[in-house]
Amino acid sequence: MASSSVASDCFSAEESSLATTMGSSSGASDCLSTEVPCSKGDFFDVFKAATPRKPLCLYFTQGCCTMMDEGTHMNTHTHSFMDLDTKCSDLKNVEPQHFDYFLVLDLEGNIEILEFPVMMIDAKTLELVDFFHRFVRPRKIRKRIDPYVEQHYGKYGISSIWHETAIPFTEVIPQFEDWLAKHNLWTKELGGHLNKAAFITCGNWDIKTKIPEQCKVSRMEVPQYFMEWINIKDIYLNFYKRRASSMLAMMGQLQMPLVGNHHLGIDDATNITRIVQHLIVDGSVLQITARRNSDGKVEFLFENRIW
């Protein structure tokens, strides 16, 4: 069983370059704020203060770990999401939400989807209810799959896990729908829309762009539950009155250390969930920010939003 060999602070040369680029004058407009400007230091602080932890077992997250009774494996891998524990959180400022549950989605893969992670949190208690995680095997780039996967996951030492567990997108979606149905969040009888739940993404790309592209490649219709979503960047902008064009920018401004590895989807979904929890604890009410109309065009519902 392979495990991540990346140090917990995961401050690689690539991320150093990212932080430098994001903090440069060319990216300054994304960091402008009417209250608290983000700075180059915000990005470095996110990585430097990264929470040390054992690597997450990526067989466990996909429901297929067979070594949970072996002491060595349990001592070297994490099998929980303790970073999302809200038992000690002060919930006195939490406002009633429009939904019972939030589904935090963060896809990975530029050409085709490589990873499909979702964190389900209770909108009242902010507790993690469940999670869904699958590695996704592309359909059209089979001859180039090894370098594509290695480029994305090689630095984390988990390419072998991806190759062992990845399944086609056409299998991921039915499994995801079974998971939604298990939690009474979706049924075909309801027209395919979510029941008292909403997706949350960090940007519009995941559901606006990538899901339709992948559905086209996979020769399937875009599911009806992907017709609206909450872009957490727009919620952040309108609640805190300051811009943050990325997950790292929000975490830097909120002085939140990075958990896990950036651009490993299940870890990014965890960190985005932590931002969501922070917003709700501070009193934010999360609303739908974008909706796909019947003609396929997307309507953005916030006038003040991240472009």
PDB file of C-alpha atoms in Angstrom, residues 11-296:
ATOM      1  CA  PHE A  11       5.729  23.716   1.019  1.00  0.00           C
ATOM      2  CA  SER A  12       7.222  22.625  -2.298  1.00  0.00           C
ATOM      3  CA  ALA A  13       9.031  24.697  -4.880  1.00  0.00           C
ATOM      4  CA  GLU A  14       5.838  24.677  -6.939  1.00  0.00           C
ATOM      5  CA  GLU A  15       3.820  26.168  -4.080  1.00  0.00           C
ATOM      6  CA  SER A  16       6.598  28.655  -3.352  1.00  0.00           C
ATOM      7  CA  SER A  17       6.307  29.774  -6.965  1.00  0.00           C
ATOM      8  CA  LEU A  18       2.530  29.976  -6.589  1.00  0.00           C
ATOM      9  CA  ALA A  19       2.814  32.078  -3.474  1.00  0.00           C
ATOM     10  CA  THR A  20       5.350  34.373  -5.097  1.00  0.00           C
ATOM     11  CA  THR A  21       3.211  34.760  -8.203  1.00  0.00           C
ATOM     12  CA  MET A  22       0.026  35.392  -6.253  1.00  0.00           C
ATOM     13  CA  GLY A  23       1.775  37.982  -4.131  1.00  0.00           C
ATOM     14  CA  SER A  24       3.329  39.832  -7.049  1.00  0.00           C
ATOM     15  CA  SER A  25       2.056  43.040  -8.604  1.00  0.00           C
ATOM     16  CA  SER A  26       0.483  41.121 -11.483  1.00  0.00           C
ATOM     17  CA  GLY A  27      -1.921  39.443  -9.058  1.00  0.00           C
ATOM     18  CA  ALA A  28      -2.419  42.345  -6.697  1.00  0.00           C
ATOM     19  CA  SER A  29      -5.900  43.165  -7.940  1.00  0.00           C
ATOM     20  CA  ASP A  30      -7.139  39.827  -6.633  1.00  0.00           C
ATOM     21  CA  CYS A  31      -5.923  40.737  -3.168  1.00  0.00           C
ATOM     22  CA  LEU A  32      -7.421  44.219  -2.922  1.00  0.00           C
ATOM     23  CA  SER A  33      -9.728  44.717   0.049  1.00  0.00           C
ATOM     24  CA  THR A  34     -11.844  47.451   1.554  1.00  0.00           C
ATOM     25  CA  GLU A  35     -10.874  46.191   4.993  1.00  0.00           C
ATOM     26  CA  VAL A  36      -7.972  43.758   5.264  1.00  0.00           C
ATOM     27  CA  PRO A  37      -5.644  43.325   2.278  1.00  0.00           C
ATOM     28  CA  CYS A  38      -4.107  39.926   1.701  1.00  0.00           C
ATOM     29  CA  SER A  39      -0.375  39.836   1.254  1.00  0.00           C
ATOM     30  CA  LYS A  40       2.397  37.602   0.047  1.00  0.00           C
ATOM     31  CA  GLY A  41       2.910  36.648   3.662  1.00  0.00           C
ATOM     32  CA  ASP A  42      -0.625  35.248   3.865  1.00  0.00           C
ATOM     33  CA  PHE A  43       0.252  32.491   1.418  1.00  0.00           C
ATOM     34  CA  PHE A  44       3.544  31.602   3.083  1.00  0.00           C
ATOM     35  CA  ASP A  45       1.862  31.571   6.502  1.00  0.00           C
ATOM     36  CA  VAL A  46      -0.751  29.098   5.254  1.00  0.00           C
ATOM     37  CA  PHE A  47       1.990  26.612   4.333  1.00  0.00           C
ATOM     38  CA  LYS A  48       4.345  27.315   7.232  1.00  0.00           C
ATOM     39  CA  ALA A  49       1.563  26.817   9.762  1.00  0.00           C
ATOM     40  CA  ALA A  50       0.291  23.672   8.050  1.00  0.00           C
ATOM     41  CA  THR A  51      -1.153  21.283  10.610  1.00  0.00           C
ATOM     42  CA  PRO A  52       1.147  18.254  11.096  1.00  0.00           C
ATOM     43  CA  ARG A  53      -0.728  14.971  10.743  1.00  0.00           C
ATOM     44  CA  LYS A  54      -0.339  11.454   9.512  1.00  0.00           C
ATOM     45  CA  PRO A  55      -1.246  11.035   5.829  1.00  0.00           C
ATOM     46  CA  LEU A  56      -4.902  10.314   5.186  1.00  0.00           C
ATOM     47  CA  CYS A  57      -5.575   6.726   4.116  1.00  0.00           C
ATOM     48  CA  LEU A  58      -6.910   7.086   0.579  1.00  0.00           C
ATOM     49  CA  TYR A  59      -8.296   3.566   0.648  1.00  0.00           C
ATOM     50  CA  PHE A  60     -10.346   4.512   3.705  1.00  0.00           C
ATOM     51  CA  THR A  61     -11.771   7.617   2.019  1.00  0.00           C
ATOM     52  CA  GLN A  62     -12.963   5.416  -0.860  1.00  0.00           C
ATOM     53  CA  GLY A  63     -14.460   2.824   1.460  1.00  0.00           C
ATOM     54  CA  CYS A  64     -11.990   0.066   0.620  1.00  0.00           C
ATOM     55  CA  CYS A  65      -9.339   0.027   3.370  1.00  0.00           C
ATOM     56  CA  THR A  66      -8.689  -3.578   4.419  1.00  0.00           C
ATOM     57  CA  MET A  67      -5.974  -2.827   7.009  1.00  0.00           C
ATOM     58  CA  MET A  68      -7.900  -1.081   9.780  1.00  0.00           C
ATOM     59  CA  ASP A  69      -7.152  -3.953  12.159  1.00  0.00           C
ATOM     60  CA  GLU A  70      -3.390  -3.726  11.572  1.00  0.00           C
ATOM     61  CA  GLY A  71      -1.555  -1.645  14.137  1.00  0.00           C
ATOM     62  CA  THR A  72       1.284  -0.457  11.905  1.00  0.00           C
ATOM     63  CA  HIS A  73      -1.086   0.866   9.264  1.00  0.00           C
ATOM     64  CA  MET A  74      -3.327   2.563  11.838  1.00  0.00           C
ATOM     65  CA  ASN A  75      -0.302   4.194  13.470  1.00  0.00           C
ATOM     66  CA  THR A  76       0.973   5.617  10.187  1.00  0.00           C
ATOM     67  CA  HIS A  77      -2.272   6.700   8.498  1.00  0.00           C
ATOM     68  CA  THR A  78      -5.226   8.854   9.484  1.00  0.00           C
ATOM     69  CA  HIS A  79      -8.722   7.389   9.191  1.00  0.00           C
ATOM     70  CA  SER A  80     -10.811  10.375  10.259  1.00  0.00           C
ATOM     71  CA  PHE A  81     -11.316  14.090   9.617  1.00  0.00           C
ATOM     72  CA  MET A  82     -10.509  15.493  13.046  1.00  0.00           C
ATOM     73  CA  ASP A  83      -9.742  18.873  11.473  1.00  0.00           C
ATOM     74  CA  LEU A  84     -13.487  19.291  10.869  1.00  0.00           C
ATOM     75  CA  ASP A  85     -14.446  18.681  14.502  1.00  0.00           C
ATOM     76  CA  THR A  86     -16.732  21.497  15.712  1.00  0.00           C
ATOM     77  CA  LYS A  87     -17.418  20.310  19.255  1.00  0.00           C
ATOM     78  CA  CYS A  88     -15.469  23.223  20.724  1.00  0.00           C
ATOM     79  CA  SER A  89     -16.778  25.831  18.289  1.00  0.00           C
ATOM     80  CA  ASP A  90     -18.788  28.793  19.521  1.00  0.00           C
ATOM     81  CA  LEU A  91     -22.061  28.528  17.593  1.00  0.00           C
ATOM     82  CA  LYS A  92     -23.869  31.468  19.213  1.00  0.00           C
ATOM     83  CA  ASN A  93     -23.637  33.590  16.043  1.00  0.00           C
ATOM     84  CA  VAL A  94     -24.802  30.826  13.691  1.00  0.00           C
ATOM     85  CA  GLU A  95     -27.814  31.954  11.667  1.00  0.00           C
ATOM     86  CA  PRO A  96     -30.519  29.655  10.259  1.00  0.00           C
ATOM     87  CA  GLN A  97     -29.484  28.460   6.825  1.00  0.00           C
ATOM     88  CA  HIS A  98     -31.608  27.909   3.719  1.00  0.00           C
ATOM     89  CA  PHE A  99     -30.446  24.292   3.531  1.00  0.00           C
ATOM     90  CA  ASP A 100     -30.133  21.382   5.929  1.00  0.00           C
ATOM     91  CA  TYR A 101     -26.866  20.152   4.431  1.00  0.00           C
ATOM     92  CA  PHE A 102     -23.962  21.464   2.387  1.00  0.00           C
ATOM     93  CA  LEU A 103     -21.980  19.305  -0.051  1.00  0.00           C
ATOM     94  CA  VAL A 104     -18.464  20.660  -0.512  1.00  0.00           C
ATOM     95  CA  LEU A 105     -17.122  19.547  -3.896  1.00  0.00           C
ATOM     96  CA  ASP A 106     -13.609  20.080  -5.219  1.00  0.00           C
ATOM     97  CA  LEU A 107     -12.730  18.323  -8.472  1.00  0.00           C
ATOM     98  CA  GLU A 108      -9.188  17.648  -9.622  1.00  0.00           C
ATOM     99  CA  GLY A 109      -7.983  17.262 -13.211  1.00  0.00           C
ATOM    100  CA  ASN A 110      -7.699  19.763 -16.047  1.00  0.00           C
ATOM    101  CA  ILE A 111      -8.063  17.561 -19.141  1.00  0.00           C
ATOM    102  CA  GLU A 112     -10.504  15.109 -17.596  1.00  0.00           C
ATOM    103  CA  ILE A 113     -11.629  14.696 -13.983  1.00  0.00           C
ATOM    104  CA  LEU A 114      -9.144  12.656 -11.930  1.00  0.00           C
ATOM    105  CA  GLU A 115     -10.722  12.991  -8.497  1.00  0.00           C
ATOM    106  CA  PHE A 116     -14.259  13.489  -7.181  1.00  0.00           C
ATOM    107  CA  PRO A 117     -14.431  14.305  -3.433  1.00  0.00           C
ATOM    108  CA  VAL A 118     -17.497  15.574  -1.533  1.00  0.00           C
ATOM    109  CA  MET A 119     -17.798  16.493   2.150  1.00  0.00           C
ATOM    110  CA  MET A 120     -21.324  16.534   3.635  1.00  0.00           C
ATOM    111  CA  ILE A 121     -21.799  18.876   6.595  1.00  0.00           C
ATOM    112  CA  ASP A 122     -24.819  19.613   8.751  1.00  0.00           C
ATOM    113  CA  ALA A 123     -25.899  23.241   8.268  1.00  0.00           C
ATOM    114  CA  LYS A 124     -26.981  23.580  11.920  1.00  0.00           C
ATOM    115  CA  THR A 125     -24.233  21.829  13.847  1.00  0.00           C
ATOM    116  CA  LEU A 126     -21.516  22.228  11.164  1.00  0.00           C
ATOM    117  CA  GLU A 127     -20.473  18.651  11.873  1.00  0.00           C
ATOM    118  CA  LEU A 128     -19.167  16.369   9.164  1.00  0.00           C
ATOM    119  CA  VAL A 129     -21.971  13.898   8.430  1.00  0.00           C
ATOM    120  CA  ASP A 130     -20.297  11.805   5.746  1.00  0.00           C
ATOM    121  CA  PHE A 131     -17.963  11.992   2.780  1.00  0.00           C
ATOM    122  CA  PHE A 132     -17.748  10.557  -0.732  1.00  0.00           C
ATOM    123  CA  HIS A 133     -14.432  10.133  -2.525  1.00  0.00           C
ATOM    124  CA  ARG A 134     -13.452   8.442  -5.783  1.00  0.00           C
ATOM    125  CA  PHE A 135     -10.472   8.639  -8.078  1.00  0.00           C
ATOM    126  CA  VAL A 136     -11.707   8.898 -11.665  1.00  0.00           C
ATOM    127  CA  ARG A 137     -10.218   7.129 -14.686  1.00  0.00           C
ATOM    128  CA  PRO A 138     -10.293   9.329 -17.837  1.00  0.00           C
ATOM    129  CA  ARG A 139     -11.970   8.003 -20.954  1.00  0.00           C
ATOM    130  CA  LYS A 140     -10.124   9.699 -23.832  1.00  0.00           C
ATOM    131  CA  ILE A 141      -6.497  10.021 -22.731  1.00  0.00           C
ATOM    132  CA  ARG A 142      -5.683   6.399 -21.965  1.00  0.00           C
ATOM    133  CA  LYS A 143      -2.379   6.455 -23.863  1.00  0.00           C
ATOM    134  CA  ARG A 144      -1.220   9.504 -21.903  1.00  0.00           C
ATOM    135  CA  ILE A 145      -2.668   8.535 -18.551  1.00  0.00           C
ATOM    136  CA  ASP A 146       0.595   7.650 -16.782  1.00  0.00           C
ATOM    137  CA  PRO A 147       2.323  11.041 -17.229  1.00  0.00           C
ATOM    138  CA  TYR A 148      -0.979  12.852 -16.585  1.00  0.00           C
ATOM    139  CA  VAL A 149      -1.494  11.089 -13.257  1.00  0.00           C
ATOM    140  CA  GLU A 150       2.173  11.314 -12.320  1.00  0.00           C
ATOM    141  CA  GLN A 151       2.192  15.049 -12.985  1.00  0.00           C
ATOM    142  CA  HIS A 152      -0.788  15.564 -10.696  1.00  0.00           C
ATOM    143  CA  TYR A 153      -0.219  13.020  -7.908  1.00  0.00           C
ATOM    144  CA  GLY A 154       3.415  11.926  -8.209  1.00  0.00           C
ATOM    145  CA  LYS A 155       4.676  14.601  -5.823  1.00  0.00           C
ATOM    146  CA  TYR A 156       2.401  13.166  -3.126  1.00  0.00           C
ATOM    147  CA  GLY A 157       3.518   9.587  -3.688  1.00  0.00           C
ATOM    148  CA  ILE A 158      -0.013   8.339  -4.342  1.00  0.00           C
ATOM    149  CA  SER A 159       0.037   7.569  -8.089  1.00  0.00           C
ATOM    150  CA  SER A 160      -0.109   3.825  -7.373  1.00  0.00           C
ATOM    151  CA  ILE A 161      -3.233   4.258  -5.233  1.00  0.00           C
ATOM    152  CA  TRP A 162      -4.867   6.219  -8.043  1.00  0.00           C
ATOM    153  CA  HIS A 163      -4.060   3.494 -10.594  1.00  0.00           C
ATOM    154  CA  GLU A 164      -5.335   0.788  -8.252  1.00  0.00           C
ATOM    155  CA  THR A 165      -8.656   2.420  -7.321  1.00  0.00           C
ATOM    156  CA  ALA A 166      -9.696   4.794 -10.144  1.00  0.00           C
ATOM    157  CA  ILE A 167     -12.969   3.994 -11.923  1.00  0.00           C
ATOM    158  CA  PRO A 168     -14.687   5.613 -14.944  1.00  0.00           C
ATOM    159  CA  PHE A 169     -16.833   8.697 -14.432  1.00  0.00           C
ATOM    160  CA  THR A 170     -19.808   6.684 -15.710  1.00  0.00           C
ATOM    161  CA  GLU A 171     -19.420   4.479 -12.625  1.00  0.00           C
ATOM    162  CA  VAL A 172     -18.658   7.312 -10.211  1.00  0.00           C
ATOM    163  CA  ILE A 173     -21.938   9.124 -10.821  1.00  0.00           C
ATOM    164  CA  PRO A 174     -24.242   6.126 -10.089  1.00  0.00           C
ATOM    165  CA  GLN A 175     -22.241   5.422  -6.915  1.00  0.00           C
ATOM    166  CA  PHE A 176     -22.527   9.076  -5.933  1.00  0.00           C
ATOM    167  CA  GLU A 177     -26.273   9.015  -6.544  1.00  0.00           C
ATOM    168  CA  ASP A 178     -26.591   5.935  -4.345  1.00  0.00           C
ATOM    169  CA  TRP A 179     -24.701   7.854  -1.656  1.00  0.00           C
ATOM    170  CA  LEU A 180     -27.009  10.874  -2.052  1.00  0.00           C
ATOM    171  CA  ALA A 181     -30.066   8.618  -1.877  1.00  0.00           C
ATOM    172  CA  LYS A 182     -28.754   6.924   1.281  1.00  0.00           C
ATOM    173  CA  HIS A 183     -28.816  10.325   2.965  1.00  0.00           C
ATOM    174  CA  ASN A 184     -32.225  11.245   1.483  1.00  0.00           C
ATOM    175  CA  LEU A 185     -30.647  14.095  -0.463  1.00  0.00           C
ATOM    176  CA  TRP A 186     -31.741  12.964  -3.919  1.00  0.00           C
ATOM    177  CA  THR A 187     -34.227  10.775  -5.748  1.00  0.00           C
ATOM    178  CA  LYS A 188     -35.177  10.556  -9.399  1.00  0.00           C
ATOM    179  CA  GLU A 189     -38.805  10.945  -8.294  1.00  0.00           C
ATOM    180  CA  LEU A 190     -38.020  14.497  -7.140  1.00  0.00           C
ATOM    181  CA  GLY A 191     -36.922  15.394 -10.654  1.00  0.00           C
ATOM    182  CA  GLY A 192     -33.284  14.747  -9.923  1.00  0.00           C
ATOM    183  CA  HIS A 193     -32.736  17.899  -7.850  1.00  0.00           C
ATOM    184  CA  LEU A 194     -31.154  17.909  -4.411  1.00  0.00           C
ATOM    185  CA  ASN A 195     -33.417  17.708  -1.378  1.00  0.00           C
ATOM    186  CA  LYS A 196     -32.661  20.449   1.192  1.00  0.00           C
ATOM    187  CA  ALA A 197     -28.992  20.458   0.246  1.00  0.00           C
ATOM    188  CA  ALA A 198     -26.655  22.555  -1.896  1.00  0.00           C
ATOM    189  CA  PHE A 199     -23.236  22.115  -3.451  1.00  0.00           C
ATOM    190  CA  ILE A 200     -20.436  24.419  -2.377  1.00  0.00           C
ATOM    191  CA  THR A 201     -17.418  24.962  -4.610  1.00  0.00           C
ATOM    192  CA  CYS A 202     -14.362  27.210  -4.469  1.00  0.00           C
ATOM    193  CA  GLY A 203     -15.058  29.051  -7.720  1.00  0.00           C
ATOM    194  CA  ASN A 204     -17.485  28.291 -10.541  1.00  0.00           C
ATOM    195  CA  TRP A 205     -15.202  26.027 -12.597  1.00  0.00           C
ATOM    196  CA  ASP A 206     -16.105  22.698 -10.987  1.00  0.00           C
ATOM    197  CA  ILE A 207     -19.838  22.689 -11.770  1.00  0.00           C
ATOM    198  CA  LYS A 208     -20.135  25.429 -14.394  1.00  0.00           C
ATOM    199  CA  THR A 209     -17.385  24.115 -16.660  1.00  0.00           C
ATOM    200  CA  LYS A 210     -15.835  20.787 -15.705  1.00  0.00           C
ATOM    201  CA  ILE A 211     -18.907  18.697 -14.933  1.00  0.00           C
ATOM    202  CA  PRO A 212     -20.553  19.496 -18.330  1.00  0.00           C
ATOM    203  CA  GLU A 213     -17.254  18.880 -20.139  1.00  0.00           C
ATOM    204  CA  GLN A 214     -16.771  15.521 -18.439  1.00  0.00           C
ATOM    205  CA  CYS A 215     -20.379  14.516 -19.061  1.00  0.00           C
ATOM    206  CA  LYS A 216     -19.913  15.267 -22.754  1.00  0.00           C
ATOM    207  CA  VAL A 217     -16.729  13.185 -22.911  1.00  0.00           C
ATOM    208  CA  SER A 218     -18.459  10.389 -20.992  1.00  0.00           C
ATOM    209  CA  ARG A 219     -21.519  10.586 -23.269  1.00  0.00           C
ATOM    210  CA  MET A 220     -24.014  11.243 -20.513  1.00  0.00           C
ATOM    211  CA  GLU A 221     -26.464  13.985 -19.607  1.00  0.00           C
ATOM    212  CA  VAL A 222     -25.544  16.524 -16.946  1.00  0.00           C
ATOM    213  CA  PRO A 223     -27.440  15.435 -13.815  1.00  0.00           C
ATOM    214  CA  GLN A 224     -30.135  17.857 -12.651  1.00  0.00           C
ATOM    215  CA  TYR A 225     -28.534  18.252  -9.224  1.00  0.00           C
ATOM    216  CA  PHE A 226     -25.630  20.056 -10.920  1.00  0.00           C
ATOM    217  CA  MET A 227     -27.847  22.973 -12.008  1.00  0.00           C
ATOM    218  CA  GLU A 228     -27.085  25.322  -9.097  1.00  0.00           C
ATOM    219  CA  TRP A 229     -24.340  25.839  -6.561  1.00  0.00           C
ATOM    220  CA  ILE A 230     -22.748  28.134  -3.999  1.00  0.00           C
ATOM    221  CA  ASN A 231     -19.410  29.695  -4.920  1.00  0.00           C
ATOM    222  CA  ILE A 232     -17.748  30.190  -1.537  1.00  0.00           C
ATOM    223  CA  LYS A 233     -15.553  32.967  -2.982  1.00  0.00           C
ATOM    224  CA  ASP A 234     -18.663  35.096  -3.617  1.00  0.00           C
ATOM    225  CA  ILE A 235     -20.024  34.382  -0.135  1.00  0.00           C
ATOM    226  CA  TYR A 236     -16.655  35.317   1.362  1.00  0.00           C
ATOM    227  CA  LEU A 237     -16.450  38.531  -0.665  1.00  0.00           C
ATOM    228  CA  ASN A 238     -19.920  39.737   0.273  1.00  0.00           C
ATOM    229  CA  PHE A 239     -19.723  38.741   3.941  1.00  0.00           C
ATOM    230  CA  TYR A 240     -16.220  39.857   4.877  1.00  0.00           C
ATOM    231  CA  LYS A 241     -16.115  42.691   2.276  1.00  0.00           C
ATOM    232  CA  ARG A 242     -12.714  41.625   1.016  1.00  0.00           C
ATOM    233  CA  ARG A 243     -11.551  39.772  -2.061  1.00  0.00           C
ATOM    234  CA  ALA A 244      -9.881  36.393  -2.025  1.00  0.00           C
ATOM    235  CA  SER A 245      -9.421  34.755  -5.412  1.00  0.00           C
ATOM    236  CA  SER A 246      -8.369  31.327  -4.143  1.00  0.00           C
ATOM    237  CA  MET A 247      -8.659  28.887  -1.280  1.00  0.00           C
ATOM    238  CA  LEU A 248      -5.164  29.810  -0.114  1.00  0.00           C
ATOM    239  CA  ALA A 249      -6.041  33.515  -0.131  1.00  0.00           C
ATOM    240  CA  MET A 250      -9.089  32.933   2.067  1.00  0.00           C
ATOM    241  CA  MET A 251      -7.119  30.733   4.449  1.00  0.00           C
ATOM    242  CA  GLY A 252      -4.336  33.297   4.627  1.00  0.00           C
ATOM    243  CA  GLN A 253      -6.717  36.125   5.477  1.00  0.00           C
ATOM    244  CA  LEU A 254      -8.483  33.977   8.072  1.00  0.00           C
ATOM    245  CA  GLN A 255      -5.123  32.846   9.486  1.00  0.00           C
ATOM    246  CA  MET A 256      -6.011  29.208   8.955  1.00  0.00           C
ATOM    247  CA  PRO A 257      -3.151  26.701   8.475  1.00  0.00           C
ATOM    248  CA  LEU A 258      -3.303  24.320   5.539  1.00  0.00           C
ATOM    249  CA  VAL A 259      -4.368  20.758   6.307  1.00  0.00           C
ATOM    250  CA  GLY A 260      -2.957  18.013   4.106  1.00  0.00           C
ATOM    251  CA  ASN A 261      -1.725  18.525   0.547  1.00  0.00           C
ATOM    252  CA  HIS A 262      -2.856  21.320  -1.737  1.00  0.00           C
ATOM    253  CA  HIS A 263      -4.334  19.964  -5.007  1.00  0.00           C
ATOM    254  CA  LEU A 264      -5.128  16.598  -3.499  1.00  0.00           C
ATOM    255  CA  GLY A 265      -8.897  16.876  -3.921  1.00  0.00           C
ATOM    256  CA  ILE A 266      -9.973  15.250  -0.653  1.00  0.00           C
ATOM    257  CA  ASP A 267      -7.613  17.551   1.285  1.00  0.00           C
ATOM    258  CA  ASP A 268      -8.734  20.659  -0.613  1.00  0.00           C
ATOM    259  CA  ALA A 269     -12.368  19.720   0.038  1.00  0.00           C
ATOM    260  CA  THR A 270     -11.480  19.447   3.730  1.00  0.00           C
ATOM    261  CA  ASN A 271      -9.870  22.884   3.756  1.00  0.00           C
ATOM    262  CA  ILE A 272     -12.784  24.464   1.876  1.00  0.00           C
ATOM    263  CA  THR A 273     -15.135  22.888   4.417  1.00  0.00           C
ATOM    264  CA  ARG A 274     -13.121  24.535   7.196  1.00  0.00           C
ATOM    265  CA  ILE A 275     -13.606  27.901   5.461  1.00  0.00           C
ATOM    266  CA  VAL A 276     -17.350  27.208   5.218  1.00  0.00           C
ATOM    267  CA  GLN A 277     -17.470  26.401   8.932  1.00  0.00           C
ATOM    268  CA  HIS A 278     -15.591  29.628   9.700  1.00  0.00           C
ATOM    269  CA  LEU A 279     -18.032  31.706   7.650  1.00  0.00           C
ATOM    270  CA  ILE A 280     -21.098  30.187   9.297  1.00  0.00           C
ATOM    271  CA  VAL A 281     -19.643  30.498  12.804  1.00  0.00           C
ATOM    272  CA  ASP A 282     -19.077  34.196  12.070  1.00  0.00           C
ATOM    273  CA  GLY A 283     -22.746  34.582  11.117  1.00  0.00           C
ATOM    274  CA  SER A 284     -22.825  34.189   7.339  1.00  0.00           C
ATOM    275  CA  VAL A 285     -25.923  32.802   5.607  1.00  0.00           C
ATOM    276  CA  LEU A 286     -25.006  30.809   2.520  1.00  0.00           C
ATOM    277  CA  GLN A 287     -27.120  31.344  -0.589  1.00  0.00           C
ATOM    278  CA  ILE A 288     -27.084  29.961  -4.111  1.00  0.00           C
ATOM    279  CA  THR A 289     -24.718  32.112  -6.177  1.00  0.00           C
ATOM    280  CA  ALA A 290     -25.083  30.563  -9.654  1.00  0.00           C
ATOM    281  CA  ARG A 291     -27.737  28.658 -11.571  1.00  0.00           C
ATOM    282  CA  ARG A 292     -27.710  26.894 -14.929  1.00  0.00           C
ATOM    283  CA  ASN A 293     -30.824  27.641 -16.984  1.00  0.00           C
ATOM    284  CA  SER A 294     -32.656  25.195 -19.243  1.00  0.00           C
ATOM    285  CA  ASP A 295     -30.729  26.527 -22.253  1.00  0.00           C
ATOM    286  CA  GLY A 296     -27.436  25.684 -20.571  1.00  0.00           C
TER     287      GLY A 296
END
